[in-house]
PDB file of C-alpha atoms and ligand atoms in Angstrom:
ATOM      1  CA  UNK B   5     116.714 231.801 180.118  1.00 48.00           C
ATOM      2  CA  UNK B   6     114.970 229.676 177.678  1.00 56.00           C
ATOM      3  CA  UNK B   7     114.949 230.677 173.789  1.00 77.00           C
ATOM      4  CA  UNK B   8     118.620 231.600 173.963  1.00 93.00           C
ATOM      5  CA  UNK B   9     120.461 230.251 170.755  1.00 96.00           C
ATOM      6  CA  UNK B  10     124.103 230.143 170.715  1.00 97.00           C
ATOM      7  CA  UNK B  11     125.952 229.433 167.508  1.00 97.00           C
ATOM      8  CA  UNK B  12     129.370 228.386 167.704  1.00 98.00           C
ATOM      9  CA  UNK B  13     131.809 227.492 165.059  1.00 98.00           C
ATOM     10  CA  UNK B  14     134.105 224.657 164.921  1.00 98.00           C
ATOM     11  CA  UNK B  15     136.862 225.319 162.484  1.00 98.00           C
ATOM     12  CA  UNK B  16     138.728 222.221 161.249  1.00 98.00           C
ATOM     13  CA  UNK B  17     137.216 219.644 163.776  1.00 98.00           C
ATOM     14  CA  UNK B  18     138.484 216.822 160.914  1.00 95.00           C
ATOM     15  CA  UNK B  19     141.840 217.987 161.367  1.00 97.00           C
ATOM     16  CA  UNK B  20     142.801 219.817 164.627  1.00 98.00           C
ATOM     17  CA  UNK B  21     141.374 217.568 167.520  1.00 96.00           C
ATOM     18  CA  UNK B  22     144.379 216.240 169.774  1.00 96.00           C
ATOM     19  CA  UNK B  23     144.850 215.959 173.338  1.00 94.00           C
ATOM     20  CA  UNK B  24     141.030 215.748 173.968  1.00 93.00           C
ATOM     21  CA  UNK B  25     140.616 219.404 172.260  1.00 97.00           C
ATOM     22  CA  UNK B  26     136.567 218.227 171.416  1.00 97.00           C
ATOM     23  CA  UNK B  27     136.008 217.858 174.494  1.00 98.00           C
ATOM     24  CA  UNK B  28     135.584 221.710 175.021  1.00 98.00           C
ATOM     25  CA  UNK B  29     132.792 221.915 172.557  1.00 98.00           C
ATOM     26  CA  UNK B  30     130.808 218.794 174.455  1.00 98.00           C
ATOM     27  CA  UNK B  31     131.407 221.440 177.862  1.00 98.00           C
ATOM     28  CA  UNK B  32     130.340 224.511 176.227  1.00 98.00           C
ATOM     29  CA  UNK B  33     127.160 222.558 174.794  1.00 98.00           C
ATOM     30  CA  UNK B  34     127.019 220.787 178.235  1.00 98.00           C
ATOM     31  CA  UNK B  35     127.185 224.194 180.525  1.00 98.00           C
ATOM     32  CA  UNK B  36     124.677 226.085 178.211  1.00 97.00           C
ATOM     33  CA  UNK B  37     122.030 223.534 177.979  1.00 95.00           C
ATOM     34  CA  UNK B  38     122.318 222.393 181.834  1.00 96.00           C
ATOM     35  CA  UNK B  39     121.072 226.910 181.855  1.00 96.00           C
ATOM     36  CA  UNK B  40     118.247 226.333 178.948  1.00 95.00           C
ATOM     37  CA  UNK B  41     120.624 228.136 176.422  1.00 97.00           C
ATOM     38  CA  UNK B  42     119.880 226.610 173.274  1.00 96.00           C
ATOM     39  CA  UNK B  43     123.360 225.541 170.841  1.00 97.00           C
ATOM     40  CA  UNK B  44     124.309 225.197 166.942  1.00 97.00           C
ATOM     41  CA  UNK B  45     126.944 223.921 166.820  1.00 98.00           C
ATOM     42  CA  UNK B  46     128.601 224.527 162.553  1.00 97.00           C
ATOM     43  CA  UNK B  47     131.407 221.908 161.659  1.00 97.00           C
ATOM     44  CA  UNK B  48     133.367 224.695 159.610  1.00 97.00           C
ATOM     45  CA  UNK B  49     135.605 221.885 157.541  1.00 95.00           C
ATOM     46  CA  UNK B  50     138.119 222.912 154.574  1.00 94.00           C
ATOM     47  CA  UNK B  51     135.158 223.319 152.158  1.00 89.00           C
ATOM     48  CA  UNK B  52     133.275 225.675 154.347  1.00 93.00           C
ATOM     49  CA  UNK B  53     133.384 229.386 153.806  1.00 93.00           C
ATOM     50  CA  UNK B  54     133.405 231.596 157.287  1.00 94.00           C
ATOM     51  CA  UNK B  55     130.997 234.312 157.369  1.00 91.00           C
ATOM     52  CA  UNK B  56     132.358 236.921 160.189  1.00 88.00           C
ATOM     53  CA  UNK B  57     129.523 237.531 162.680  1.00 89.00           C
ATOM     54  CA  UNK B  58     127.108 234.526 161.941  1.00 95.00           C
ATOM     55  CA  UNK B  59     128.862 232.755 164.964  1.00 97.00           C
ATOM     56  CA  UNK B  60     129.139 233.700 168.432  1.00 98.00           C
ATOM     57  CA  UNK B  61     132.040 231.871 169.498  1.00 98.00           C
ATOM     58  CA  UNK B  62     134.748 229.792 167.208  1.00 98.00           C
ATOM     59  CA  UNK B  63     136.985 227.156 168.481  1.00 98.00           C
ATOM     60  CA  UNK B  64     139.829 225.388 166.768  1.00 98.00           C
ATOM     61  CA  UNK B  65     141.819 222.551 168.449  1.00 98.00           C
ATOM     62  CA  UNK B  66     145.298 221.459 168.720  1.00 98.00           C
ATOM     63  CA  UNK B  67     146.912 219.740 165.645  1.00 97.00           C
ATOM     64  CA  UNK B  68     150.487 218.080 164.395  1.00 96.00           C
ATOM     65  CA  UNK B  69     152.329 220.077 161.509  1.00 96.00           C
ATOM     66  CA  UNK B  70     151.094 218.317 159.050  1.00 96.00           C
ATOM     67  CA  UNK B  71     147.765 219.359 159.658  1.00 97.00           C
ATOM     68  CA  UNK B  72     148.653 222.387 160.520  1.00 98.00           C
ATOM     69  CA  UNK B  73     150.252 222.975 156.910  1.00 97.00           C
ATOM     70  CA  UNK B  74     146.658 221.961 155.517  1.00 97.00           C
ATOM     71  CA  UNK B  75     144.753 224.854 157.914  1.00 97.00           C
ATOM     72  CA  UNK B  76     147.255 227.558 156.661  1.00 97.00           C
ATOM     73  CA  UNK B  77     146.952 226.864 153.186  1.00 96.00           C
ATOM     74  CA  UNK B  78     142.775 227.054 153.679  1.00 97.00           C
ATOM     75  CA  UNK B  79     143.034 229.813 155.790  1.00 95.00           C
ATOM     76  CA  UNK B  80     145.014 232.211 153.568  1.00 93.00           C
ATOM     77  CA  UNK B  81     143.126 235.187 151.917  1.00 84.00           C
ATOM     78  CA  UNK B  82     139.279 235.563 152.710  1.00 90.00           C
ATOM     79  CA  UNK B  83     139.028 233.364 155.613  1.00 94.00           C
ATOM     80  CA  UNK B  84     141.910 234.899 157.807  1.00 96.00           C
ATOM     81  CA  UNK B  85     140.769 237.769 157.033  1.00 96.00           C
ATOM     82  CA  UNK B  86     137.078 236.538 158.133  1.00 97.00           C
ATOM     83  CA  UNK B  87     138.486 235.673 160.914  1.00 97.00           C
ATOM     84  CA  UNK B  88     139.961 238.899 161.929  1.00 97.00           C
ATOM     85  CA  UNK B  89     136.768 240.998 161.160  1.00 97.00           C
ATOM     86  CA  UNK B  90     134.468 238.131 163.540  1.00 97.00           C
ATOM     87  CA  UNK B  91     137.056 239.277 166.024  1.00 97.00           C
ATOM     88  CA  UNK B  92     136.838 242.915 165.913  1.00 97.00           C
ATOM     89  CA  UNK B  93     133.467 242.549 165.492  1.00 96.00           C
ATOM     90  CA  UNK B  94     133.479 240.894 169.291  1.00 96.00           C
ATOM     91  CA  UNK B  95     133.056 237.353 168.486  1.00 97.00           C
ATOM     92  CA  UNK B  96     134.459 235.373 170.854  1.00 98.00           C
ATOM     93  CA  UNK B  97     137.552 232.726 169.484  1.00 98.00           C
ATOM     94  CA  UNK B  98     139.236 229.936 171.075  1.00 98.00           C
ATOM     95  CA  UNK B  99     142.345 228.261 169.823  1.00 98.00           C
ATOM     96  CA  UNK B 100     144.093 225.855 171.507  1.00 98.00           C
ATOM     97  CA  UNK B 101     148.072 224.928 170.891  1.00 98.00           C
ATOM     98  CA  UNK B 102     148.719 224.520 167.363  1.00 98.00           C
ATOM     99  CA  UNK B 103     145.346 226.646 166.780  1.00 98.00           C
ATOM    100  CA  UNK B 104     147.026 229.122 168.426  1.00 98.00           C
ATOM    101  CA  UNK B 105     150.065 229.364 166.727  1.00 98.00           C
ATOM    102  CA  UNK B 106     148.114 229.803 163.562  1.00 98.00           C
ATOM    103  CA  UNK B 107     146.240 232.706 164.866  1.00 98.00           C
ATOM    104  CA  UNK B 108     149.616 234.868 164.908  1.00 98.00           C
ATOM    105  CA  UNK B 109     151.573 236.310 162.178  1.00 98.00           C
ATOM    106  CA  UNK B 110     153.327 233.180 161.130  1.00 98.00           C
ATOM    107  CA  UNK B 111     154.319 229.505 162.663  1.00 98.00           C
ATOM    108  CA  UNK B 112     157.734 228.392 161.784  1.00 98.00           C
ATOM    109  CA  UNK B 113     157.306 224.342 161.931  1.00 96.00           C
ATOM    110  CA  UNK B 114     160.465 221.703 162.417  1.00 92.00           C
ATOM    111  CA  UNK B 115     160.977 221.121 159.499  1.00 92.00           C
ATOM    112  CA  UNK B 116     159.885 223.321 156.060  1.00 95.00           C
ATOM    113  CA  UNK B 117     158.858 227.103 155.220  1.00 97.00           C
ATOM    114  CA  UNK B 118     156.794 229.072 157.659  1.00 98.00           C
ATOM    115  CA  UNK B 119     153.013 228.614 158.056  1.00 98.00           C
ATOM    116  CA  UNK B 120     151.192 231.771 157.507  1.00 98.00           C
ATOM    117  CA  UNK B 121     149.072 232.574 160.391  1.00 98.00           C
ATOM    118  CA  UNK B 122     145.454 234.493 160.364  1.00 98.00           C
ATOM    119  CA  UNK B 123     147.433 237.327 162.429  1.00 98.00           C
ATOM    120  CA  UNK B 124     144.559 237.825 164.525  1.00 98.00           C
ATOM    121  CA  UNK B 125     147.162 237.922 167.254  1.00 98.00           C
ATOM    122  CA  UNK B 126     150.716 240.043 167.407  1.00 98.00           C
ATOM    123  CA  UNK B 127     153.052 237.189 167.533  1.00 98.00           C
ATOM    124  CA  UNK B 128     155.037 234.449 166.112  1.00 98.00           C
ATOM    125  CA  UNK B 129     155.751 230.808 166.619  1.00 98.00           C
ATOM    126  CA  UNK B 130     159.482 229.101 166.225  1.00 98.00           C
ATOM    127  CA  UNK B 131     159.443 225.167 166.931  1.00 97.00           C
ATOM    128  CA  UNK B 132     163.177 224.428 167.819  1.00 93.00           C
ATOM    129  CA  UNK B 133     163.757 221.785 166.005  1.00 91.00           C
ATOM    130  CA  UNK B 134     163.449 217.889 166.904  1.00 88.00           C
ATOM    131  CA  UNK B 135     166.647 218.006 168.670  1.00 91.00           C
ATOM    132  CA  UNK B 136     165.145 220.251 171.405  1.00 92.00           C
ATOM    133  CA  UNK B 137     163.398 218.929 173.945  1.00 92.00           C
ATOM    134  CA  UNK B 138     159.264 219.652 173.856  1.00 94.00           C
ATOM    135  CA  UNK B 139     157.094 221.792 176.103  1.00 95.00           C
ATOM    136  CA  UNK B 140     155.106 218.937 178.029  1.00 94.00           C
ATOM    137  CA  UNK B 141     153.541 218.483 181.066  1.00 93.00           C
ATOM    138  CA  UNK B 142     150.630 219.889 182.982  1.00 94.00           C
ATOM    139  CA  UNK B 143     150.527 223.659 183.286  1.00 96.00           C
ATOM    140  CA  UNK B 144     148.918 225.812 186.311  1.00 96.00           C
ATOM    141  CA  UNK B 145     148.536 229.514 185.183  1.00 97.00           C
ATOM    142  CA  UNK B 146     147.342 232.216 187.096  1.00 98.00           C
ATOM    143  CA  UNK B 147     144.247 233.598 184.811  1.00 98.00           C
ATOM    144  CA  UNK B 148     142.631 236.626 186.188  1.00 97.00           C
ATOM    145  CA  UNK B 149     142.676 236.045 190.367  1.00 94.00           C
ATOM    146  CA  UNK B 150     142.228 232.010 189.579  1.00 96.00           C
ATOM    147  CA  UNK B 151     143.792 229.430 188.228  1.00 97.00           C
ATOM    148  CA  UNK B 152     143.807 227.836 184.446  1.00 98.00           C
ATOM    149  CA  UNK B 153     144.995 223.991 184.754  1.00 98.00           C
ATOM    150  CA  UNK B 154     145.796 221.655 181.918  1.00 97.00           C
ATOM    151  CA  UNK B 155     148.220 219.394 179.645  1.00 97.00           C
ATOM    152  CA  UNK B 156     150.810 221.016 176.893  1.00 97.00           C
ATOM    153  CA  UNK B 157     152.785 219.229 174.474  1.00 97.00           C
ATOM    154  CA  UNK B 158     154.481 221.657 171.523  1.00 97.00           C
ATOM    155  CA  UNK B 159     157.880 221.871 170.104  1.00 97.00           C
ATOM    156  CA  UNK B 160     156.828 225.229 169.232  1.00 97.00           C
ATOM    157  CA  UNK B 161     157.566 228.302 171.280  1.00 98.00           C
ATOM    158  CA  UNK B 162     155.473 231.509 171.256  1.00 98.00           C
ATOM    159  CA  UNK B 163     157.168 234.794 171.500  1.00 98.00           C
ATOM    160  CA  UNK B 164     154.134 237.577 171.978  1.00 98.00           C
ATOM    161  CA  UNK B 165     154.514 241.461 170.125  1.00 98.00           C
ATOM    162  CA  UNK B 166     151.810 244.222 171.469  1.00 98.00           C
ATOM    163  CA  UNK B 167     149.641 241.592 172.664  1.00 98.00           C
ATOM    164  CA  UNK B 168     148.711 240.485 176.359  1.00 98.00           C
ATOM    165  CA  UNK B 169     149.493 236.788 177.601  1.00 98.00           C
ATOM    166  CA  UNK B 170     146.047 235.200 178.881  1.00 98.00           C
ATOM    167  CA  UNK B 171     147.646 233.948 181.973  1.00 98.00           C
ATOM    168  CA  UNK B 172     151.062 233.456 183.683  1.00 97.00           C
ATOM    169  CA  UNK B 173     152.793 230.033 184.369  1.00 96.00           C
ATOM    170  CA  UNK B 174     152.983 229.012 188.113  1.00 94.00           C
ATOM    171  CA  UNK B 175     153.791 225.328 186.954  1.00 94.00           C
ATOM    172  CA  UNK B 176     154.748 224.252 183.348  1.00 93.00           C
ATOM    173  CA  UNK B 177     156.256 225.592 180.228  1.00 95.00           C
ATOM    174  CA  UNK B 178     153.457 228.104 178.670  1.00 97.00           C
ATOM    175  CA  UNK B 179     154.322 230.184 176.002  1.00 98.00           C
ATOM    176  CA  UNK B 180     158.068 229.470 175.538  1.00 97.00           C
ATOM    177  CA  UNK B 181     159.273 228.316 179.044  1.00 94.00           C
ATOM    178  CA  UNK B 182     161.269 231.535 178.995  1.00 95.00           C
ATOM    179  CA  UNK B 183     158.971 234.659 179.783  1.00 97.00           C
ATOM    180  CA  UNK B 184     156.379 233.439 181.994  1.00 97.00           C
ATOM    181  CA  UNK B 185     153.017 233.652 179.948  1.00 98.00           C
ATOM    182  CA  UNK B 186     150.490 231.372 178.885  1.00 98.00           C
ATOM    183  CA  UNK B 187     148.553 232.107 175.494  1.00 98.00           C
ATOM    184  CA  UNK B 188     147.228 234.952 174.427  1.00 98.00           C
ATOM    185  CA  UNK B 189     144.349 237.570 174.437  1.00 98.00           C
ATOM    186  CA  UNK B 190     142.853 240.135 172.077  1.00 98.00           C
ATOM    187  CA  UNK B 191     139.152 241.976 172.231  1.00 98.00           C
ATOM    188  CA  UNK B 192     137.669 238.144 172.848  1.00 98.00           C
ATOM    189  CA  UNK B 193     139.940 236.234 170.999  1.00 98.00           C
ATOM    190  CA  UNK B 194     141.625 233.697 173.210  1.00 98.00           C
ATOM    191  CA  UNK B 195     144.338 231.684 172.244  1.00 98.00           C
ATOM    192  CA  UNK B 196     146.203 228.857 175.280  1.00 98.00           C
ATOM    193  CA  UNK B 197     148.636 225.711 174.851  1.00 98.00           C
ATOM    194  CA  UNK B 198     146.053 224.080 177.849  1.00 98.00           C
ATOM    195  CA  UNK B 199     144.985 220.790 176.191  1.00 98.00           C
ATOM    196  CA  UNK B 200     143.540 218.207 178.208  1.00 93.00           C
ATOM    197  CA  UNK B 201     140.391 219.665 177.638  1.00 96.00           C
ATOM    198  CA  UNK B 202     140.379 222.879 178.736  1.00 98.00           C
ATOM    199  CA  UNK B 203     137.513 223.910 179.422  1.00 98.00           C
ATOM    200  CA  UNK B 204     135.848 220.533 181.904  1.00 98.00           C
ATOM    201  CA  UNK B 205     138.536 221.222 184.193  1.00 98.00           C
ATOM    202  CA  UNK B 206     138.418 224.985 184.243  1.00 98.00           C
ATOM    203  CA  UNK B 207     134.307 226.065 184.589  1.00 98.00           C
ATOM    204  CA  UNK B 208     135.148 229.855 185.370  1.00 98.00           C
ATOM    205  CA  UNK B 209     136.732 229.920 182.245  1.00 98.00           C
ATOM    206  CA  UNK B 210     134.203 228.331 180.537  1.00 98.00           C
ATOM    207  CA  UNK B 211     131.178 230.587 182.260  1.00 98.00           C
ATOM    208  CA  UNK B 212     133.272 233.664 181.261  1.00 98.00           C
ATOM    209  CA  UNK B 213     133.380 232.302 177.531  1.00 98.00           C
ATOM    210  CA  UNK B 214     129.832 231.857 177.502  1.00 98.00           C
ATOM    211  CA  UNK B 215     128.775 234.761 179.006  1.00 97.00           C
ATOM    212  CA  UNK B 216     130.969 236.979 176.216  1.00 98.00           C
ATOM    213  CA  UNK B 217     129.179 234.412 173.280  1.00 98.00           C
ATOM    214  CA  UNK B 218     126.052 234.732 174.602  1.00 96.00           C
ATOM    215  CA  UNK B 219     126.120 238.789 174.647  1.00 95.00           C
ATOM    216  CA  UNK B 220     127.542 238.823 171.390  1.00 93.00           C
ATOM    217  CA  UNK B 221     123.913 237.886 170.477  1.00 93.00           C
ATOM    218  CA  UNK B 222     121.727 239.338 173.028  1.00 95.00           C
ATOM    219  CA  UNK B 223     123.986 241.716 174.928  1.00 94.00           C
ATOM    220  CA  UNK B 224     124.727 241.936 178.267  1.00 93.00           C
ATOM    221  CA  UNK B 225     123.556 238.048 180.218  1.00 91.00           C
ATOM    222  CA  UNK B 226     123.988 236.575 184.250  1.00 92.00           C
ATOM    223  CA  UNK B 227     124.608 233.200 183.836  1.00 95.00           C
ATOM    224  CA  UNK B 228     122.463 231.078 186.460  1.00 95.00           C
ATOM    225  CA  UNK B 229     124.895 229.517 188.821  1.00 96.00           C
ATOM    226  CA  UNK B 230     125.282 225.557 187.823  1.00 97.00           C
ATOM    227  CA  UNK B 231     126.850 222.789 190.442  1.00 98.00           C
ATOM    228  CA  UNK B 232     130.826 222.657 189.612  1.00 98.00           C
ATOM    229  CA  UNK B 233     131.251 220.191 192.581  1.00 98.00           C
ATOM    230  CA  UNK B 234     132.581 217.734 189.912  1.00 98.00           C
ATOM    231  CA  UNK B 235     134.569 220.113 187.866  1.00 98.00           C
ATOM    232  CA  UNK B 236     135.936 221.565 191.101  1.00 97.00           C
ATOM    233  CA  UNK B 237     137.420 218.541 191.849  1.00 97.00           C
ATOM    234  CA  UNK B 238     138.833 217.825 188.903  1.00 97.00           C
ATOM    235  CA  UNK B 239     140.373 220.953 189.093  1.00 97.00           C
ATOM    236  CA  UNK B 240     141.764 220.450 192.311  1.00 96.00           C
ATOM    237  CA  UNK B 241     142.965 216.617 191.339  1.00 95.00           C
ATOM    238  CA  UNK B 242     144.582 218.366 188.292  1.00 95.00           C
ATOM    239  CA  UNK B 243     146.446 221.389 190.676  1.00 94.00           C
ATOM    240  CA  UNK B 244     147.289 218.693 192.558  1.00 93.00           C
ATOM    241  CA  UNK B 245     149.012 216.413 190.341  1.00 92.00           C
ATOM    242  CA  UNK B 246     150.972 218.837 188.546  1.00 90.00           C
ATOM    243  CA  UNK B 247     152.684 219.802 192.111  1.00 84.00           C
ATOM    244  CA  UNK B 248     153.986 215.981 193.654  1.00 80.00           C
ATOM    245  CA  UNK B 249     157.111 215.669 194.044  1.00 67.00           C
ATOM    246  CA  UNK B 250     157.458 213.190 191.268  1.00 73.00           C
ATOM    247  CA  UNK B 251     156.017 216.088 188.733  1.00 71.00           C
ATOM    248  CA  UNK B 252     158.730 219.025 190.260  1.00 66.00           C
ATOM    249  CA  UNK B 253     161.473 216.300 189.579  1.00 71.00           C
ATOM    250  CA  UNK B 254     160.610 215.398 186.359  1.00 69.00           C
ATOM    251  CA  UNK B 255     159.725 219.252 185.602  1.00 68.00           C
ATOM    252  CA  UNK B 256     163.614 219.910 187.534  1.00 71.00           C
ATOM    253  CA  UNK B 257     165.073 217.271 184.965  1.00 73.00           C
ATOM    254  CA  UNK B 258     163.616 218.538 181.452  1.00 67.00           C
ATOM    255  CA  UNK B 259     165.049 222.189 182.774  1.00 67.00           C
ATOM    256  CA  UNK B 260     168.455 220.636 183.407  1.00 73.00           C
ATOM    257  CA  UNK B 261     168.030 218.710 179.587  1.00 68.00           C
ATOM    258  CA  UNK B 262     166.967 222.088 178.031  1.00 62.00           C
ATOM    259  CA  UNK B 263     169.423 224.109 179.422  1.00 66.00           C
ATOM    260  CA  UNK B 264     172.002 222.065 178.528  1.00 71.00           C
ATOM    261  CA  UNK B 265     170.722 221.329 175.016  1.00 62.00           C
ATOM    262  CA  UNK B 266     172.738 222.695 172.248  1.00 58.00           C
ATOM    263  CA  UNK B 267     170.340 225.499 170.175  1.00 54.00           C
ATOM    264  CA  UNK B 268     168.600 226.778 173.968  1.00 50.00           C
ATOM    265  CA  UNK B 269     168.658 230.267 172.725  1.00 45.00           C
ATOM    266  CA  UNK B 270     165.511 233.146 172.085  1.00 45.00           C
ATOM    267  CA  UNK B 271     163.927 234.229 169.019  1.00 42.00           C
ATOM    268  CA  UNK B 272     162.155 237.682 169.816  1.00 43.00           C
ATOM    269  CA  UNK B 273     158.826 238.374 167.572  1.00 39.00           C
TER     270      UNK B 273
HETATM  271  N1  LIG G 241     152.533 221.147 166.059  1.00 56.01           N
HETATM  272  C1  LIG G 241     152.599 222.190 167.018  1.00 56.01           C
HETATM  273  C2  LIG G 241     153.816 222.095 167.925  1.00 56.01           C
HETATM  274  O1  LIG G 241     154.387 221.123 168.023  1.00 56.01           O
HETATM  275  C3  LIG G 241     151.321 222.208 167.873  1.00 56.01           C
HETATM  276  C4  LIG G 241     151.133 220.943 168.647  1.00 56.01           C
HETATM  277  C5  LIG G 241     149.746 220.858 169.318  1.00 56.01           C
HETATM  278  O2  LIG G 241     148.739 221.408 168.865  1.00 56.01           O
HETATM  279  N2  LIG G 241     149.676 220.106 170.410  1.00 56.01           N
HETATM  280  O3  LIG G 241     154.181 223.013 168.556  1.00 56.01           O
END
């Protein structure tokens, strides 16, 4: 499998990085050159323009509102809609949390006017307000027939139009702690609230996202098997944790808060 070159875009790595969210690029880097799978790997910053099928995959990490504010303002007019022809055109996307949110039609911070989103994805994004308590924790999600793990912490909740969810919660808050889904997917756009990184803990995940990169590029590919002893375990340790008893009480608790929190009530998209 030598001579394989994958490009992949980081959008906003100066800005969105939180909760480890770099980390995925180092695995995707890590898991194609353990297979001979050459990477380029494009720091798209502010100043950059996006050209829609020069990359195979694009990733943008988590981020506070204030940086968030800063993305939506660069992303308005020819780079949303860059980004929404690299994704009909099959290039694969990943956006994690606060990525996420600016991939649907609008995010609709704390505090201030809405943040226009790229509307790659059919929904919308309402944080509560600082009086309401935040999504966090670790999440379990059923992706597929396995299992996403990871870390969320957003104030925002995502309510999903004529789009699928990438996964359903087993453990955690996903999407808005009211409708059972985790993220979102379109063609081979991907968007999650699993921060921790992702993609370490999570190879299967990682394998599929590589696989759909690398035949965006060469068409259809077999990965080579790697050794995910490691990452299995970490997996494992991270199922694990999120279900002692200390986690279920703690998750038991921040239910009891919300519910009882003045403002608990749904926004539909
Ligand atoms: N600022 C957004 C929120 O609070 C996203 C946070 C994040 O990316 N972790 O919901």
């Amino acid at each position: 499998m030598s001579e394989l070159l994958l490009r992949v875009g980081h959008l906003y790595p100066e800005l969105m990085n939180v909760y480890g969210d770099r980390g995925n690029i180092i695995c995707l880097v890590g898991r194609c050159r353990r297979r001979g799978i050459a990477v380029e790997v494009d720091n798209l910053t502010e100043d950059r323009e996006l050209l829609p099928g020069f990359h195979d995959l694009l990733f943008m990490g988590g981020g506070q509102d204030r940086e968030q504010k800063r993305v939506a303002d660069d992303l308005q007019g020819s780079k949303a809609e860059a980004l929404r022809r690299a994704v009909e055109d099959d290039t694969v996307v990943l956006a994690i949390c606060g990525a996420y949110q600016l991939m649907g039609h609008y995010y609709r911070p704390a505090e201030g006017p809405d943040l226009p989103g790229a509307g790659v994805f059919d929904l919308v994004t309402v944080h509560k307000g600082a009086h309401v308590p935040r999504c966090i924790g670790n999440v379990v999600a059923r992706w597929r027939d396995g299992l996403l793990v990871g870390f969320e912490n957003h104030g925002g909740r995502t309510y999903l139009g004529a789009v699928s969810p990438l996964a359903r919660v087993i453990i955690g808050h996903g999407n808005n702690s009211e409708d059972g889904t985790e993220g979102a997917l379109y063609r081979r756009a991907f968007g999650t609230y699993l921060h921790g990184s992702l993609l370490p803990k999570n190879p299967a995940f990682a394998d599929h996202l590589i696989a759909l990169a690398v035949s965006h590029r060469y068409g259809p590919v077999a990965l080579s098997p790697l050794d995910d002893s490691l990452e299995q375990r970490a997996h494992a340790a991270a199922i694990r944790r999120a279900t002692t008893w200390p986690a279920r009480l703690r998750r038991l608790r921040q239910r009891l808060r919300r519910n009882s929190s003045p403002g608990a009530r749904t926004v539909r998209a």
